PDB file of N, CA and C in Angstrom:
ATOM      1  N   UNK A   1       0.837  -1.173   0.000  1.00 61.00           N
ATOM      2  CA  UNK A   1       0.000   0.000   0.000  1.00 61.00           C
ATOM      3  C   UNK A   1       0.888   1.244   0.000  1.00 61.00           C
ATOM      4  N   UNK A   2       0.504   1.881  -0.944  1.00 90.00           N
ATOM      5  CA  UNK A   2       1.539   3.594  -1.015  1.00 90.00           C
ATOM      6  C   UNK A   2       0.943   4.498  -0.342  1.00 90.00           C
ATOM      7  N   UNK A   3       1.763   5.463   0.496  1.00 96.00           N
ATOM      8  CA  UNK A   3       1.701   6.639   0.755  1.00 96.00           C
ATOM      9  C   UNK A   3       1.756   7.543  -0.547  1.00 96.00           C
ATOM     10  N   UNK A   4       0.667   8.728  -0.272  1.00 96.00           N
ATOM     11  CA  UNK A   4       0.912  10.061  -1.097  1.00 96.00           C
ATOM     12  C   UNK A   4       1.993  11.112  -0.458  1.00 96.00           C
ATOM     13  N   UNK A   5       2.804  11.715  -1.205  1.00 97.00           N
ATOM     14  CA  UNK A   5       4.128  12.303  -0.278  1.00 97.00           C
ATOM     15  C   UNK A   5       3.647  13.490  -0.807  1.00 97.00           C
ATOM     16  N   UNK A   6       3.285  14.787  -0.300  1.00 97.00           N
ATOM     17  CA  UNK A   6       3.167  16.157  -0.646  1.00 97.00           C
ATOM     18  C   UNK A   6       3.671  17.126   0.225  1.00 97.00           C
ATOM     19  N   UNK A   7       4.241  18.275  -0.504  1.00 97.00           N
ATOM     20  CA  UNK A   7       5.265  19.499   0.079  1.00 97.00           C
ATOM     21  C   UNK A   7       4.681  20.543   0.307  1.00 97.00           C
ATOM     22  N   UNK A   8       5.090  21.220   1.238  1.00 97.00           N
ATOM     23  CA  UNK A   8       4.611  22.440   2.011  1.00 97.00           C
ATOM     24  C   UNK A   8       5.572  23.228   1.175  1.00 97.00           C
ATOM     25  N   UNK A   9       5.332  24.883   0.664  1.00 97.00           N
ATOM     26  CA  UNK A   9       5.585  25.525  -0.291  1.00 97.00           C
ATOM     27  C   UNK A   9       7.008  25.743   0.506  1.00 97.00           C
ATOM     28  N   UNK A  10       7.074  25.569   2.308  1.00 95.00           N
ATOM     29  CA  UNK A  10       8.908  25.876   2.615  1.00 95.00           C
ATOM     30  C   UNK A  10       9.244  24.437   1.916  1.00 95.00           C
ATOM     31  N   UNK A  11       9.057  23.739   2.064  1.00 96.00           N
ATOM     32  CA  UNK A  11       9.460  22.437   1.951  1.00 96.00           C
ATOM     33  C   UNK A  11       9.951  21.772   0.350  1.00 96.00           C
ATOM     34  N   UNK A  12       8.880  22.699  -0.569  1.00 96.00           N
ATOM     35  CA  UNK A  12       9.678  23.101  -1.722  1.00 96.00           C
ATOM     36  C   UNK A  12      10.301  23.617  -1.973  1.00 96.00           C
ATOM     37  N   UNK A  13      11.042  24.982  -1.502  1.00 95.00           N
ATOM     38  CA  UNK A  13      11.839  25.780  -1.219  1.00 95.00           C
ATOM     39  C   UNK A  13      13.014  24.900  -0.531  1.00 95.00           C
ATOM     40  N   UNK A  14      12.906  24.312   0.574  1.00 94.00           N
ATOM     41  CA  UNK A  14      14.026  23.202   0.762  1.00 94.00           C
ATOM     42  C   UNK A  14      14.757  22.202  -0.027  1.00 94.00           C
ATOM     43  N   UNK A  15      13.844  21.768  -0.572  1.00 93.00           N
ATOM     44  CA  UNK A  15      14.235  20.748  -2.124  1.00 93.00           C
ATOM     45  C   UNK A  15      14.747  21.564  -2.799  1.00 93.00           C
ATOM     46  N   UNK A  16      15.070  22.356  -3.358  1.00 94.00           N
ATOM     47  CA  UNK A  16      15.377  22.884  -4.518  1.00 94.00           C
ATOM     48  C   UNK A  16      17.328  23.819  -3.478  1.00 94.00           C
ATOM     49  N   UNK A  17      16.941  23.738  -2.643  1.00 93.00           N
ATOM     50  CA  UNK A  17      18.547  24.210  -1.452  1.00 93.00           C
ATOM     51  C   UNK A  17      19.119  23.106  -1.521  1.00 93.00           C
ATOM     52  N   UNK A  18      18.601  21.966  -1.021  1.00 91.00           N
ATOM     53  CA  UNK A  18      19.202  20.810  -1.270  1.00 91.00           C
ATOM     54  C   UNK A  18      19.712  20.277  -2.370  1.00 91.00           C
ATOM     55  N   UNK A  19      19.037  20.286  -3.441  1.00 90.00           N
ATOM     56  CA  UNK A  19      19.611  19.973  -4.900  1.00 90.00           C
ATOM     57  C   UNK A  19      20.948  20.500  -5.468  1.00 90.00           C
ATOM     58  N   UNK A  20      20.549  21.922  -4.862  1.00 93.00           N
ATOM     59  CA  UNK A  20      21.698  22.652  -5.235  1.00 93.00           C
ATOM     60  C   UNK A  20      23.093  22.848  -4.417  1.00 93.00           C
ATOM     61  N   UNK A  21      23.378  22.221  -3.196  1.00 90.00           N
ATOM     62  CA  UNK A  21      23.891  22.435  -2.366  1.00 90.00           C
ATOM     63  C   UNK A  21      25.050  20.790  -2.624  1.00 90.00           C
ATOM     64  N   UNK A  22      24.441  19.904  -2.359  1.00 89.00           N
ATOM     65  CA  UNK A  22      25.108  18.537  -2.496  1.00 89.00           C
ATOM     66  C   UNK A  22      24.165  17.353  -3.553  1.00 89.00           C
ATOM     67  N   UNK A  23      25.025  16.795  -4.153  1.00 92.00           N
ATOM     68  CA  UNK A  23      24.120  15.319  -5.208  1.00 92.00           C
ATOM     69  C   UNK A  23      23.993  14.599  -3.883  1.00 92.00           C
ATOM     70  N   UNK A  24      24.380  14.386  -2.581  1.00 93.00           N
ATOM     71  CA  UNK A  24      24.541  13.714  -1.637  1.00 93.00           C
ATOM     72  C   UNK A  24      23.529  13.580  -1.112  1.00 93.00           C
ATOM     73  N   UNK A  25      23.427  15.155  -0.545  1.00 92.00           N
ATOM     74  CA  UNK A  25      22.183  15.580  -0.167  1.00 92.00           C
ATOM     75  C   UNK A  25      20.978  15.154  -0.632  1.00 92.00           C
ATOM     76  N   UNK A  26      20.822  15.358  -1.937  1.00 93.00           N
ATOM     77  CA  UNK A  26      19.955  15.534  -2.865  1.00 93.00           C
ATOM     78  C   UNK A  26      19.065  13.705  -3.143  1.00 93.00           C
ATOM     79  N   UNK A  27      20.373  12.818  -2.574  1.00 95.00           N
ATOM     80  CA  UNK A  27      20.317  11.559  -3.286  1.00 95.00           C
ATOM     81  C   UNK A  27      19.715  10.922  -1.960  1.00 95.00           C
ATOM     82  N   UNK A  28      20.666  11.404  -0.194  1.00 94.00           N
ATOM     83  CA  UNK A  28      19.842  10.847   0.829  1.00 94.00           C
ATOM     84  C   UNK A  28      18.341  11.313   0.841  1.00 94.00           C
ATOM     85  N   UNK A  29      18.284  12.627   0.625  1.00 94.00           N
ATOM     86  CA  UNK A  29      16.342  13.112   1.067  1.00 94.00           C
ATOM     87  C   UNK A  29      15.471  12.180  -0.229  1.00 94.00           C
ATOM     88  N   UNK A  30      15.994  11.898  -1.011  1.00 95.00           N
ATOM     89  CA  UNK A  30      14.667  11.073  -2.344  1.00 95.00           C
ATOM     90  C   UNK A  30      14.935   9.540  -1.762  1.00 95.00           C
ATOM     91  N   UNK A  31      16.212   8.900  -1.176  1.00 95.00           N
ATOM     92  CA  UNK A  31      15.865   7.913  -0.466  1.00 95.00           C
ATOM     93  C   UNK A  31      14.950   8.029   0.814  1.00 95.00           C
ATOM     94  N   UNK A  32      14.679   8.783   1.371  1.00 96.00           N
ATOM     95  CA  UNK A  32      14.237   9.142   3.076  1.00 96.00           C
ATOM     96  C   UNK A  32      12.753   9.257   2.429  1.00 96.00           C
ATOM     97  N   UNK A  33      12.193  10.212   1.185  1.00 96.00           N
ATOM     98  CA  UNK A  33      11.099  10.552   0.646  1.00 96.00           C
ATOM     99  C   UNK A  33      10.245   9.141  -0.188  1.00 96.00           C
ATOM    100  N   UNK A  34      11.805   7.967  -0.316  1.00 96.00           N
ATOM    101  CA  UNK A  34      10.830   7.027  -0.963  1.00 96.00           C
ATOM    102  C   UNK A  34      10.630   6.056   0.110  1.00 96.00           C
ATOM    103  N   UNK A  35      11.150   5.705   1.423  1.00 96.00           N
ATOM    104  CA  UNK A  35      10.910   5.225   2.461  1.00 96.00           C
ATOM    105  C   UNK A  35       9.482   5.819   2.894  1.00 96.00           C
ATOM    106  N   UNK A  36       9.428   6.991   2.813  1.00 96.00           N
ATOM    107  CA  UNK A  36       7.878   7.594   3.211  1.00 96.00           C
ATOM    108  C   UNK A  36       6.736   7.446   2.506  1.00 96.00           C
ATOM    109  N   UNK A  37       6.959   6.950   1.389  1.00 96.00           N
ATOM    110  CA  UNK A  37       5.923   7.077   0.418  1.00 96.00           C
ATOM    111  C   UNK A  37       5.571   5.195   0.439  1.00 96.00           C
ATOM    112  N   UNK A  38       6.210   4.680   1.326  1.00 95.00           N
ATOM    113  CA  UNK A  38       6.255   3.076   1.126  1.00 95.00           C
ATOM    114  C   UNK A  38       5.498   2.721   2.554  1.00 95.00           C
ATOM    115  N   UNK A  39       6.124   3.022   4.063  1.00 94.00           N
ATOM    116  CA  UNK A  39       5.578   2.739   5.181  1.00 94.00           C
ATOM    117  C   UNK A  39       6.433   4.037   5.732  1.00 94.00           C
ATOM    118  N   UNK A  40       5.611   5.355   6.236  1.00 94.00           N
ATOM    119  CA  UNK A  40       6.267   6.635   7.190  1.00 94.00           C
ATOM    120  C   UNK A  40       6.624   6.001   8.369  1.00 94.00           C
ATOM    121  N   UNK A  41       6.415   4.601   8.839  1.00 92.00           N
ATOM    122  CA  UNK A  41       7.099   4.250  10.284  1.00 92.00           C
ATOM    123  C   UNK A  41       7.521   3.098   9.939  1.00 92.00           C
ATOM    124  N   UNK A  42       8.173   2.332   8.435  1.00 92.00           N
ATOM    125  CA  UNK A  42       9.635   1.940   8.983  1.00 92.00           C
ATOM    126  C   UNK A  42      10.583   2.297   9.290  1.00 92.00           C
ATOM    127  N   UNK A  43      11.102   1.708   9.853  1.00 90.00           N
ATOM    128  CA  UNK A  43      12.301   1.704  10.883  1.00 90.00           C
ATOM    129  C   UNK A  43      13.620   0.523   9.931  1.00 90.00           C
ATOM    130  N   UNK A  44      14.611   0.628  10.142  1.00 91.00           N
ATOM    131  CA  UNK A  44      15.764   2.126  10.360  1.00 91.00           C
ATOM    132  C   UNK A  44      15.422   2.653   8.946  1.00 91.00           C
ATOM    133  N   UNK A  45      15.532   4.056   8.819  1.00 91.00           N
ATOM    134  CA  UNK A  45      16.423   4.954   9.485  1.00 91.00           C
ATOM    135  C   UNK A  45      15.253   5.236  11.012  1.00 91.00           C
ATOM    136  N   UNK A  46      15.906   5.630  12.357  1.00 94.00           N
ATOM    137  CA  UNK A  46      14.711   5.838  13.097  1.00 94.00           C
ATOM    138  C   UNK A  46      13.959   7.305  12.904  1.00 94.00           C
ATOM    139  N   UNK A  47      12.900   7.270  13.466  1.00 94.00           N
ATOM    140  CA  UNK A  47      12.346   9.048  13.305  1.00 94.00           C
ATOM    141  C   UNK A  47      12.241   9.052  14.571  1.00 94.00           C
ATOM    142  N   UNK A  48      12.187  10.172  14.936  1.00 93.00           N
ATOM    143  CA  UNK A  48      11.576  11.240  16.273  1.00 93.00           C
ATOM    144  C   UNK A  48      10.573  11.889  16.469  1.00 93.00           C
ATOM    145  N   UNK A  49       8.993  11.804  17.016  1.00 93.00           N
ATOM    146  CA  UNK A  49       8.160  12.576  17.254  1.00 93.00           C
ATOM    147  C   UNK A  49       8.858  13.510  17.698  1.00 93.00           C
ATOM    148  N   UNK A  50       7.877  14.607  17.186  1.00 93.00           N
ATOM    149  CA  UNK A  50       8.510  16.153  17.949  1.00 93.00           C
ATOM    150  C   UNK A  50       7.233  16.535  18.949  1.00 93.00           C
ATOM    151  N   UNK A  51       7.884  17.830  19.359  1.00 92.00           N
ATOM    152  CA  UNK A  51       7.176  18.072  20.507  1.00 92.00           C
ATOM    153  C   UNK A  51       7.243  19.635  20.886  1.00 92.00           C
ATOM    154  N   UNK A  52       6.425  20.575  21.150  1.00 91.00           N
ATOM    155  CA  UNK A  52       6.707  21.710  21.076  1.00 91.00           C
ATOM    156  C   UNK A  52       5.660  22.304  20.056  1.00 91.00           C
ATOM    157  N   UNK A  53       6.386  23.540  18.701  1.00 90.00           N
ATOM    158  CA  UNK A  53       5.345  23.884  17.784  1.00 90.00           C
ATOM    159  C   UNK A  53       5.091  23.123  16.805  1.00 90.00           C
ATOM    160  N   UNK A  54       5.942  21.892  17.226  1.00 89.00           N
ATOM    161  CA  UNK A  54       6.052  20.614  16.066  1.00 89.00           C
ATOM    162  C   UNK A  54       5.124  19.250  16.024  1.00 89.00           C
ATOM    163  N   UNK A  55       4.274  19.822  17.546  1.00 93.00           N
ATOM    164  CA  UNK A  55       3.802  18.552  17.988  1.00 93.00           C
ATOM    165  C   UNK A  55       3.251  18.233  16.984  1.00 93.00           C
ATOM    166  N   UNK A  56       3.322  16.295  16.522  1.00 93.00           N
ATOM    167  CA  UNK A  56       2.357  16.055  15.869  1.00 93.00           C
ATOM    168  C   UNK A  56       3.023  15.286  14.503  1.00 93.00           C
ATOM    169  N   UNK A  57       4.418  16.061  14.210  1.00 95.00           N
ATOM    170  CA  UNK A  57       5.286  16.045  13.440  1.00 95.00           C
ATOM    171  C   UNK A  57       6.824  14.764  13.885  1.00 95.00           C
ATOM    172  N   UNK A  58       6.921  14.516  12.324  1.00 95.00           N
ATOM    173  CA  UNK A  58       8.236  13.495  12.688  1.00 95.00           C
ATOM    174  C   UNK A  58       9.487  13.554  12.235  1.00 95.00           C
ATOM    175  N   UNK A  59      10.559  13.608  12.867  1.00 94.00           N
ATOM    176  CA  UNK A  59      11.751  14.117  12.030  1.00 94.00           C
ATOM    177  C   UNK A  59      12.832  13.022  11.823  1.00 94.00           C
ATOM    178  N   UNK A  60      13.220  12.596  10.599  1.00 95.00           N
ATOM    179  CA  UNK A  60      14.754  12.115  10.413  1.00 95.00           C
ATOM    180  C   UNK A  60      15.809  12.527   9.605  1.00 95.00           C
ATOM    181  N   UNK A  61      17.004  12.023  10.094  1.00 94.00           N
ATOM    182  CA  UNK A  61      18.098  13.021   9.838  1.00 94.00           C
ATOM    183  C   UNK A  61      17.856  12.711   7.804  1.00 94.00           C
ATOM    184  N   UNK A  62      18.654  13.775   7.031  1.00 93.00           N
ATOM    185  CA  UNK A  62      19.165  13.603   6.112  1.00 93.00           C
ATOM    186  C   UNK A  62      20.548  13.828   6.119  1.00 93.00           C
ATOM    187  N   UNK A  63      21.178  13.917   6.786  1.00 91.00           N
ATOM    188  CA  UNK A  63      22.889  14.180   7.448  1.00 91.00           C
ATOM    189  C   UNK A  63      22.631  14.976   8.565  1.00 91.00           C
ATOM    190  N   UNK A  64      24.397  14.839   9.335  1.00 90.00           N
ATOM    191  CA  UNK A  64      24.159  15.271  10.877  1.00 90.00           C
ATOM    192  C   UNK A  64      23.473  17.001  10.791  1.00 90.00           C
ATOM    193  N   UNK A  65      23.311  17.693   9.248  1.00 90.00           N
ATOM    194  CA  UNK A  65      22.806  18.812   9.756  1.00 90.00           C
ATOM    195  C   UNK A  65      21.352  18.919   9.374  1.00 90.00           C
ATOM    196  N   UNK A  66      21.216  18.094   8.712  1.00 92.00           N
ATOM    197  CA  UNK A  66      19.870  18.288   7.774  1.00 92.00           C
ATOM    198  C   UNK A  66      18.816  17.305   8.468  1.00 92.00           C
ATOM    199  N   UNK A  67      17.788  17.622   8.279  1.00 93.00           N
ATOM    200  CA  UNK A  67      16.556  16.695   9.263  1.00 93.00           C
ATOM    201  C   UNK A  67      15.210  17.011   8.022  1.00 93.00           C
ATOM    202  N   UNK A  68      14.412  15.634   7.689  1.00 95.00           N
ATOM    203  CA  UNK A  68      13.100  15.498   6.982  1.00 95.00           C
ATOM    204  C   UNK A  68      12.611  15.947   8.312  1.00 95.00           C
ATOM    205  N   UNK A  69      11.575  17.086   8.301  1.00 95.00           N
ATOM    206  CA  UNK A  69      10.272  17.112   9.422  1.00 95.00           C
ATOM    207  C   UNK A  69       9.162  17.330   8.291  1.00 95.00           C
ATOM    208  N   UNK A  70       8.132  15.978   8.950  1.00 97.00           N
ATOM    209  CA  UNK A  70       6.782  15.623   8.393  1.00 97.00           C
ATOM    210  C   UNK A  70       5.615  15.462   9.106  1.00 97.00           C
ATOM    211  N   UNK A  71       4.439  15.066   8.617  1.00 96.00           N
ATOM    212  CA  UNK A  71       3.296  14.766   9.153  1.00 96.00           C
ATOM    213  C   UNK A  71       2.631  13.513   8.583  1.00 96.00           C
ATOM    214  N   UNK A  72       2.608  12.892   9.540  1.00 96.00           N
ATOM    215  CA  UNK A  72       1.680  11.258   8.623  1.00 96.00           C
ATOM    216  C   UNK A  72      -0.090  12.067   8.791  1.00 96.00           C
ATOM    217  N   UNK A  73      -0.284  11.874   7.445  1.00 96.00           N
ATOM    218  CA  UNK A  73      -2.181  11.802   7.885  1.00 96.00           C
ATOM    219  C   UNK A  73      -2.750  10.949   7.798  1.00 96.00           C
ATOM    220  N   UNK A  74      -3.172  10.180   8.707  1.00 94.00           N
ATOM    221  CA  UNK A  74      -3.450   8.815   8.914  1.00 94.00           C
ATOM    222  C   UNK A  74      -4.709   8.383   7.629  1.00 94.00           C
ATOM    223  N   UNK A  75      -6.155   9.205   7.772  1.00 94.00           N
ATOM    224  CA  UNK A  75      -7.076   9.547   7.366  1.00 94.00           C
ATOM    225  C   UNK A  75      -6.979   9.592   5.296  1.00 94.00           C
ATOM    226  N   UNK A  76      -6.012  10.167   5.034  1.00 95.00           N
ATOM    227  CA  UNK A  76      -5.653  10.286   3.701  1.00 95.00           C
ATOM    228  C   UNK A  76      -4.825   9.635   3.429  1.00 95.00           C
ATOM    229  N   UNK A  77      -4.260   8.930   4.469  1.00 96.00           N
ATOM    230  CA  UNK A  77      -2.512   8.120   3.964  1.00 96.00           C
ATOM    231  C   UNK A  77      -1.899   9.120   2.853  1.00 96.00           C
ATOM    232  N   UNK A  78      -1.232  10.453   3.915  1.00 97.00           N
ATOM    233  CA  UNK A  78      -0.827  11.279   3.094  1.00 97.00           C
ATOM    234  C   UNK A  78       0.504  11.641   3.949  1.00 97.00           C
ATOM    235  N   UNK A  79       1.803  11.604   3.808  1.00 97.00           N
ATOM    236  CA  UNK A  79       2.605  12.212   4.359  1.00 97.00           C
ATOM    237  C   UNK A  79       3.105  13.738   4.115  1.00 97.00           C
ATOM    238  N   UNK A  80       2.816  14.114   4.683  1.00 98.00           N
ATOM    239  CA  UNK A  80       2.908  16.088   4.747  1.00 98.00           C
ATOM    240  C   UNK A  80       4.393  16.381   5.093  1.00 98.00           C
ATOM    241  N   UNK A  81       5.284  16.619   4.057  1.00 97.00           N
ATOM    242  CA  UNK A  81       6.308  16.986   4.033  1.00 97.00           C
ATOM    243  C   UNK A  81       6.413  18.740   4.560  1.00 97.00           C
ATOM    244  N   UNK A  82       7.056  18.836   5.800  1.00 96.00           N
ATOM    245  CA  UNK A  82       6.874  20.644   6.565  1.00 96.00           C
ATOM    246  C   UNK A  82       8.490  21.315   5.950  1.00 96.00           C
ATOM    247  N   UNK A  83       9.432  20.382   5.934  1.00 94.00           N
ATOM    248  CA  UNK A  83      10.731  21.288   5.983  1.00 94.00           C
ATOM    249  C   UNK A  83      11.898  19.761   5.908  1.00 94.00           C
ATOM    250  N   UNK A  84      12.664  20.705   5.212  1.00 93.00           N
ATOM    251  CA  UNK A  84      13.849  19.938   4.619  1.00 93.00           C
ATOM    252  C   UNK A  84      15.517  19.946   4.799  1.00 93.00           C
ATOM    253  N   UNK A  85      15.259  21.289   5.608  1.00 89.00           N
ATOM    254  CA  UNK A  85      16.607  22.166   5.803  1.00 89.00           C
ATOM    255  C   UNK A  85      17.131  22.610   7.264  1.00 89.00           C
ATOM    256  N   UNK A  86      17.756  22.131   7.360  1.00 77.00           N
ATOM    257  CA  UNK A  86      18.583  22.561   9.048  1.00 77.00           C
ATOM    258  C   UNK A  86      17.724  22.064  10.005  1.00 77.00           C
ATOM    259  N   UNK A  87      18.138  22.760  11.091  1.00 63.00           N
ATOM    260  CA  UNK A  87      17.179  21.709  12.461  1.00 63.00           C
ATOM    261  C   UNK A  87      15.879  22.427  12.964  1.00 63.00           C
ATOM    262  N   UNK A  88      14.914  22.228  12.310  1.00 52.00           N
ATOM    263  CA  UNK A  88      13.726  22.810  13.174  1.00 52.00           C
ATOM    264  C   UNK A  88      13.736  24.234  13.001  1.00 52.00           C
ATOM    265  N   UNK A  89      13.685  24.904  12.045  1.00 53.00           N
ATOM    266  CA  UNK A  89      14.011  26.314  12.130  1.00 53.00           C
ATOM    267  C   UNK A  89      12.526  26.915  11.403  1.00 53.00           C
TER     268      UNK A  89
END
């Protein structure tokens, strides 16, 4: 069963920093994005509920600086991609 993976207009704005920044980059977040689009809670890589203005939201690394933060919608089996770039900012 597939997840639908859709971007928040920062979150497109992140993709397109990333692309341009490292192929590395660029190559871990479309692996991390096709893990999400398959099951948002397999495991490894692990994620992190957040907590705070994030509640609700799940984050895993794309390198030690970069972090996927998302939203599973259970209801739509839709993963809500929020941000792509640095930690929680």
């Amino acid at each position: 069963m597939s997840w639908s993976v859709l971007f928040t207009r920062q979150a497109q704005k992140d993709a397109r920093k990333l692309a341009s920044a490292s192929p590395a980059l660029k190559t871990s977040a479309q692996q991390l994005l096709n893990l999400l689009a398959e099951d948002p809670y397999r495991q490894p890589p692990p994620f992190e509920a957040l907590v705070g203005d994030l509640r609700g939201a799940c984050s895993r690394r794309i390198n030690i600086q970069h972090r996927l933060v998302y939203q599973v919608l259970e209801q739509e089996k839709v993963v809500k991609v929020l941000r792509m770039w640095t930690h929680y900012q």
